[in-house]
C-alpha positions as semicolon CSV with decimal commas, in nm:
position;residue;x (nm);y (nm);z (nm)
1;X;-4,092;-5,154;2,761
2;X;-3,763;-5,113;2,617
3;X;-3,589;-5,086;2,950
4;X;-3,707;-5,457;2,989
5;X;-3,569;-5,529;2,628
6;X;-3,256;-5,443;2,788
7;X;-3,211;-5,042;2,670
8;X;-3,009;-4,834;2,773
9;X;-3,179;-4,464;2,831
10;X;-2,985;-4,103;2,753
11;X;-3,093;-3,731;2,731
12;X;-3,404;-3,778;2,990
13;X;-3,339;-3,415;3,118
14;X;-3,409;-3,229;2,837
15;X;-3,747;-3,113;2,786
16;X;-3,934;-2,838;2,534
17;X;-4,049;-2,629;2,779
18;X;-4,161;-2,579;3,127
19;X;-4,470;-2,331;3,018
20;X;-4,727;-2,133;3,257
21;X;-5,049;-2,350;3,202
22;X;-5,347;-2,435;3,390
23;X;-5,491;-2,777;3,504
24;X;-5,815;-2,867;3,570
25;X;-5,939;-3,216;3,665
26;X;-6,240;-3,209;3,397
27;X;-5,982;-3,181;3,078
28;X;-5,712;-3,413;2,986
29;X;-5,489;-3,111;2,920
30;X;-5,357;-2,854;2,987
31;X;-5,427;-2,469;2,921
32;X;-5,141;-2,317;2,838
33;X;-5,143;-1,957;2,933
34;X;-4,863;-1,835;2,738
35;X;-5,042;-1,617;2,479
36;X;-5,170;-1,403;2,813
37;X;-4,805;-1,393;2,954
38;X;-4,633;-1,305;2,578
39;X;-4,904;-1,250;2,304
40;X;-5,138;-1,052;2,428
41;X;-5,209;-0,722;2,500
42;X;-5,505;-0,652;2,725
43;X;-5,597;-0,368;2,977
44;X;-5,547;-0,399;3,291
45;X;-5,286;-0,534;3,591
46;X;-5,126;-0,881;3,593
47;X;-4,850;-1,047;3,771
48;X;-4,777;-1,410;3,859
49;X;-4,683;-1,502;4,219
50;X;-4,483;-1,802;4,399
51;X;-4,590;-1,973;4,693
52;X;-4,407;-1,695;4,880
53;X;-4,688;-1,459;4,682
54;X;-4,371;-1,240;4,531
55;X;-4,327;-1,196;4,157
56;X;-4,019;-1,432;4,037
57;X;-3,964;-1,317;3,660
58;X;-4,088;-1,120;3,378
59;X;-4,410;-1,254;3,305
60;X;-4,398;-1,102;2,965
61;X;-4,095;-1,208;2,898
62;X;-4,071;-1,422;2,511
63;X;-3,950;-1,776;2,648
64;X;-3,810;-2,046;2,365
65;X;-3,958;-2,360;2,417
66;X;-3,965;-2,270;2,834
67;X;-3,653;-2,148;2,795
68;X;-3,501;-1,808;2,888
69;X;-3,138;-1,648;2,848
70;X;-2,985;-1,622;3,166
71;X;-2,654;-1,444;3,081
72;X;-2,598;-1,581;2,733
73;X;-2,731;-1,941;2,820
74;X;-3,045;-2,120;2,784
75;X;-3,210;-2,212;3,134
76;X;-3,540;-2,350;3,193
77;X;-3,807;-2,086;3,305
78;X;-3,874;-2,052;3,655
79;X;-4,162;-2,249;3,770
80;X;-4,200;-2,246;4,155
81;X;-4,519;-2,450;4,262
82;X;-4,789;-2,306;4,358
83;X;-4,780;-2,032;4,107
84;X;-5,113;-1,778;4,070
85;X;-5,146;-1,531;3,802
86;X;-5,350;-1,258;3,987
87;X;-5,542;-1,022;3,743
88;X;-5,780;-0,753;3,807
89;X;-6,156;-0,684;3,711
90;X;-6,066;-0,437;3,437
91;X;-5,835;-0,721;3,270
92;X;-6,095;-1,048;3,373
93;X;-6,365;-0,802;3,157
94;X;-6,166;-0,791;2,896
95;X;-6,188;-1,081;2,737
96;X;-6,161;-1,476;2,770
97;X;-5,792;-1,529;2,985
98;X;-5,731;-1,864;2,782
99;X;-5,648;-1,726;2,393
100;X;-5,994;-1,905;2,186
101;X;-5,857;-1,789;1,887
102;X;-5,740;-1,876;1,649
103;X;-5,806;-2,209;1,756
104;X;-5,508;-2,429;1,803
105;X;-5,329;-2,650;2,050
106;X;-5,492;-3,020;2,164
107;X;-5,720;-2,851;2,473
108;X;-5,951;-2,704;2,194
109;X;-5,893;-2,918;1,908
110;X;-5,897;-3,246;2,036
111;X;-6,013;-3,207;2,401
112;X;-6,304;-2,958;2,243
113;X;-6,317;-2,754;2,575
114;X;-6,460;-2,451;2,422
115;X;-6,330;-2,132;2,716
116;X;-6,636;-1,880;2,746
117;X;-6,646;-1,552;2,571
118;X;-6,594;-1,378;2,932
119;X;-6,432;-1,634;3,158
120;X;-6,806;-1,673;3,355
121;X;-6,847;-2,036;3,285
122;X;-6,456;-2,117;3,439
123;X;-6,528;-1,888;3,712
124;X;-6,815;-2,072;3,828
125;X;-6,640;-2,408;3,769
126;X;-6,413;-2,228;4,009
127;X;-6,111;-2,274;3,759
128;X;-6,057;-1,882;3,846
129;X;-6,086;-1,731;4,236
130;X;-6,248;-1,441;4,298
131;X;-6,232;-1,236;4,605
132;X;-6,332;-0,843;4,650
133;X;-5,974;-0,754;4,828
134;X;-5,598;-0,838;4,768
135;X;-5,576;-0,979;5,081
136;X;-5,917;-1,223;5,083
137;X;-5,782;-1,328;4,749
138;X;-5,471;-1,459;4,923
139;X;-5,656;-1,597;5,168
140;X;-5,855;-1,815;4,931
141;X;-5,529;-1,934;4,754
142;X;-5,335;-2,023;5,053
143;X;-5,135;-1,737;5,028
144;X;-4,989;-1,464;5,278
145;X;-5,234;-1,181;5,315
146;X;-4,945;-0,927;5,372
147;X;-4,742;-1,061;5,184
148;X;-4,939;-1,064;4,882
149;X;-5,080;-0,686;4,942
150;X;-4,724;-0,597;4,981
151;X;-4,633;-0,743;4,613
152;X;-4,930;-0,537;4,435
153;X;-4,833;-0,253;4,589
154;X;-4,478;-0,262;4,478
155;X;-4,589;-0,378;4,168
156;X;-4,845;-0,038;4,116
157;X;-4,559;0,131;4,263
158;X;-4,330;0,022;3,957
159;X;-4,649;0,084;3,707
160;X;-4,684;0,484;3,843
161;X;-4,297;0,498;3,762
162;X;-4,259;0,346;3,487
163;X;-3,954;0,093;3,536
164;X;-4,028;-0,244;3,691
165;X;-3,747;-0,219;3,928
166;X;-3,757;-0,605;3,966
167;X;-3,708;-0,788;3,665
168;X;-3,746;-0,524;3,386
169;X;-4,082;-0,618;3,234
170;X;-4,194;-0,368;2,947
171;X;-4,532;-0,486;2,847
172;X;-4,816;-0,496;3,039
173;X;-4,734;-0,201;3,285
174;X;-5,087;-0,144;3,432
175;X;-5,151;-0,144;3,776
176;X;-5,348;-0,420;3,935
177;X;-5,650;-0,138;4,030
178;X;-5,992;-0,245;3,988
179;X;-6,195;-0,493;4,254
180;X;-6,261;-0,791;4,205
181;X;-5,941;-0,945;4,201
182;X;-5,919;-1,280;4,030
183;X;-5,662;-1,547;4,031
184;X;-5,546;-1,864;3,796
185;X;-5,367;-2,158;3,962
186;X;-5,065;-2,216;3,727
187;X;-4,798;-2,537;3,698
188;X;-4,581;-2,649;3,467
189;X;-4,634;-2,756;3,137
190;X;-4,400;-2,934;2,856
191;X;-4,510;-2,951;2,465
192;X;-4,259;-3,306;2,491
193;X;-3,972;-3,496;2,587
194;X;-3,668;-3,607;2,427
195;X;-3,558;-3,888;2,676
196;X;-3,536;-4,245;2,603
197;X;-3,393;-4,536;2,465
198;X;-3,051;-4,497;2,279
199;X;-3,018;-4,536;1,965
200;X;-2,702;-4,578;1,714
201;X;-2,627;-4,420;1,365
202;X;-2,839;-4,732;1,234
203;X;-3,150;-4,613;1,445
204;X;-3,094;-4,968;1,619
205;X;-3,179;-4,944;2,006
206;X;-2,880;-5,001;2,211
207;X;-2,769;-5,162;2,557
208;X;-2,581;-4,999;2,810
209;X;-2,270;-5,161;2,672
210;X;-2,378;-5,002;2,295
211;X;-2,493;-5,323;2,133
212;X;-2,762;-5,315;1,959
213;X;-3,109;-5,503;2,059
214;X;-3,196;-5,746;1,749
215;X;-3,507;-5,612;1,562
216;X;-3,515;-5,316;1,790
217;X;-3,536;-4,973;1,596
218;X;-3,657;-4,586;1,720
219;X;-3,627;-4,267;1,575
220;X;-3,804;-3,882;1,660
221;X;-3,828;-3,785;2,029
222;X;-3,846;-4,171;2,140
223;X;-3,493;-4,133;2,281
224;X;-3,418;-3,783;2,052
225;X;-3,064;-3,726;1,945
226;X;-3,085;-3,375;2,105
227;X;-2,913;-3,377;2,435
228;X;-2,967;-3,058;2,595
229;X;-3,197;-2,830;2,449
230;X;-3,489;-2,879;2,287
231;X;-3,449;-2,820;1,873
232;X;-3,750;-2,603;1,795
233;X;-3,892;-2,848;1,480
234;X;-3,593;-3,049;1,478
235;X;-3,787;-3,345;1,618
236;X;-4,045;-3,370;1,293
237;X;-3,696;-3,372;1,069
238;X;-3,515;-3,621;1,332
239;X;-3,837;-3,845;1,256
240;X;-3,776;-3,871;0,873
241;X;-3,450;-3,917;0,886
242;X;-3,435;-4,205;1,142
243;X;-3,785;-4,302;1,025
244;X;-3,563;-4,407;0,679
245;X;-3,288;-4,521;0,881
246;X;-3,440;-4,823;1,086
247;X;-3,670;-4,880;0,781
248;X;-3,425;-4,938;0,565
249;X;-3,181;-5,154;0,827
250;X;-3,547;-5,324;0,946
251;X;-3,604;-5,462;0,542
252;X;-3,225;-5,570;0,536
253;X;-3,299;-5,798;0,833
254;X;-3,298;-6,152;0,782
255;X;-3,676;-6,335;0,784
256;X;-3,772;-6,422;1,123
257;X;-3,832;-6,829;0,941
């Protein structure tokens, strides 16, 4: 709508996130996973897999807003698509894989998808895969059998050691041992954007050329101010401040008649 006010746009790449999630066509929304890949502590073997069913990070590993340091600079988190977090039986018995309390986010709250005490209902809604073998597993997800039996085993490998030899993951250093195996499609999830349409120092929506559209105001992540990363809260103080920006230019206007 404002491009065909005549707005110019700025800042559509940056992004808070991408997260590990999971999407299912009966909710809205998304799961987010990250309290199983951070949070959490539970028994048993994890890992998260690529299309090429090899581990590509640290799935333990704290991200900011999707974001990891890479070297002393922010970089989105790796999100290669299709992504499968592959747990064992001793973890799936553990407890529910989606984090039910305490009870935040829009999936629960608003969406009011309440995730079973022991993952049975999203297992039978075949949300989660279940296969008796490393290798049927990856055949039910599309993935390569060897490949796949090859990546446990260097992953139990690291476990018995000690040391993930790969990408230095700390937490979570249980093998993936006990049948069934189970598996959670992942993608990519964002908590919001800050792209849109540019705005001046008088919250007044601009053209390409930087005048301002009559009567057109913004302000908060409609076209944020932050132009590369993400400003963990910054958006909610962005929105007052602009908020009594264009209100205050917006009263000064002249009366439409």
């Amino acid at each position: 709508m404002a491009m065909a006010a005549g707005a110019d746009l700025w800042h559509m790449n940056n992004f808070a996130g991408p997260s590990m999630a999971l999407k299912v066509p009966a909710v809205r929304t998304t799961f987010s996973m990250v309290p199983l890949h951070f949070a959490k502590q539970l028994p048993g073997g994890m890992i998260v897999v690529g299309p090429n069913a090899k581990r590509f990070a640290d799935e333990k590993y704290k991200t900011s807003h999707g974001k990891v340091n890479v070297t002393g600079s922010w970089a989105p988190l790796t999100t290669p698509c299709p992504m499968f977090m592959i747990v064992d039986h001793t973890l799936f018995a553990s407890g529910p894989l989606y984090e039910k309390e305490p009870r935040s986010g829009w999936t629960p709250m608003i969406e009011r998808y309440d995730w079973s005490h022991d993952n049975s209902a999203e297992l039978a809604s075949g949300w989660i895969k279940r296969a008796d073998t490393v290798s049927a597993l990856a055949q039910t997800l599309g993935l390569a059998p060897a490949a796949l039996e090859a990546t446990v085993a260097r992953w139990n490998a690291h476990c018995q050691a000690g040391v993930d030899g790969d990408f230095g993951r700390t937490l979570m250093l249980a093998p993936l041992g006990q049948a069934p195996f189970y598996a959670v499609e992942l993608s990519p999830s964002m908590l919001n954007t800050q792209g849109g349409p540019r705005r001046n120092a008088r919250a007044q929506i601009v053209r390409p050329d930087s005048s301002p559209i009559p009567r057109l105001y913004s302000a908060g992540e409609l076209g944020s101010i932050y132009s590369y990363l993400y400003q963990g809260t910054g958006n909610i103080g962005e929105c007052l401040a602009f908020g009594r920006i264009a209100g205050r230019h917006a009263a000064a206007e002249a009366p439409w008649c």
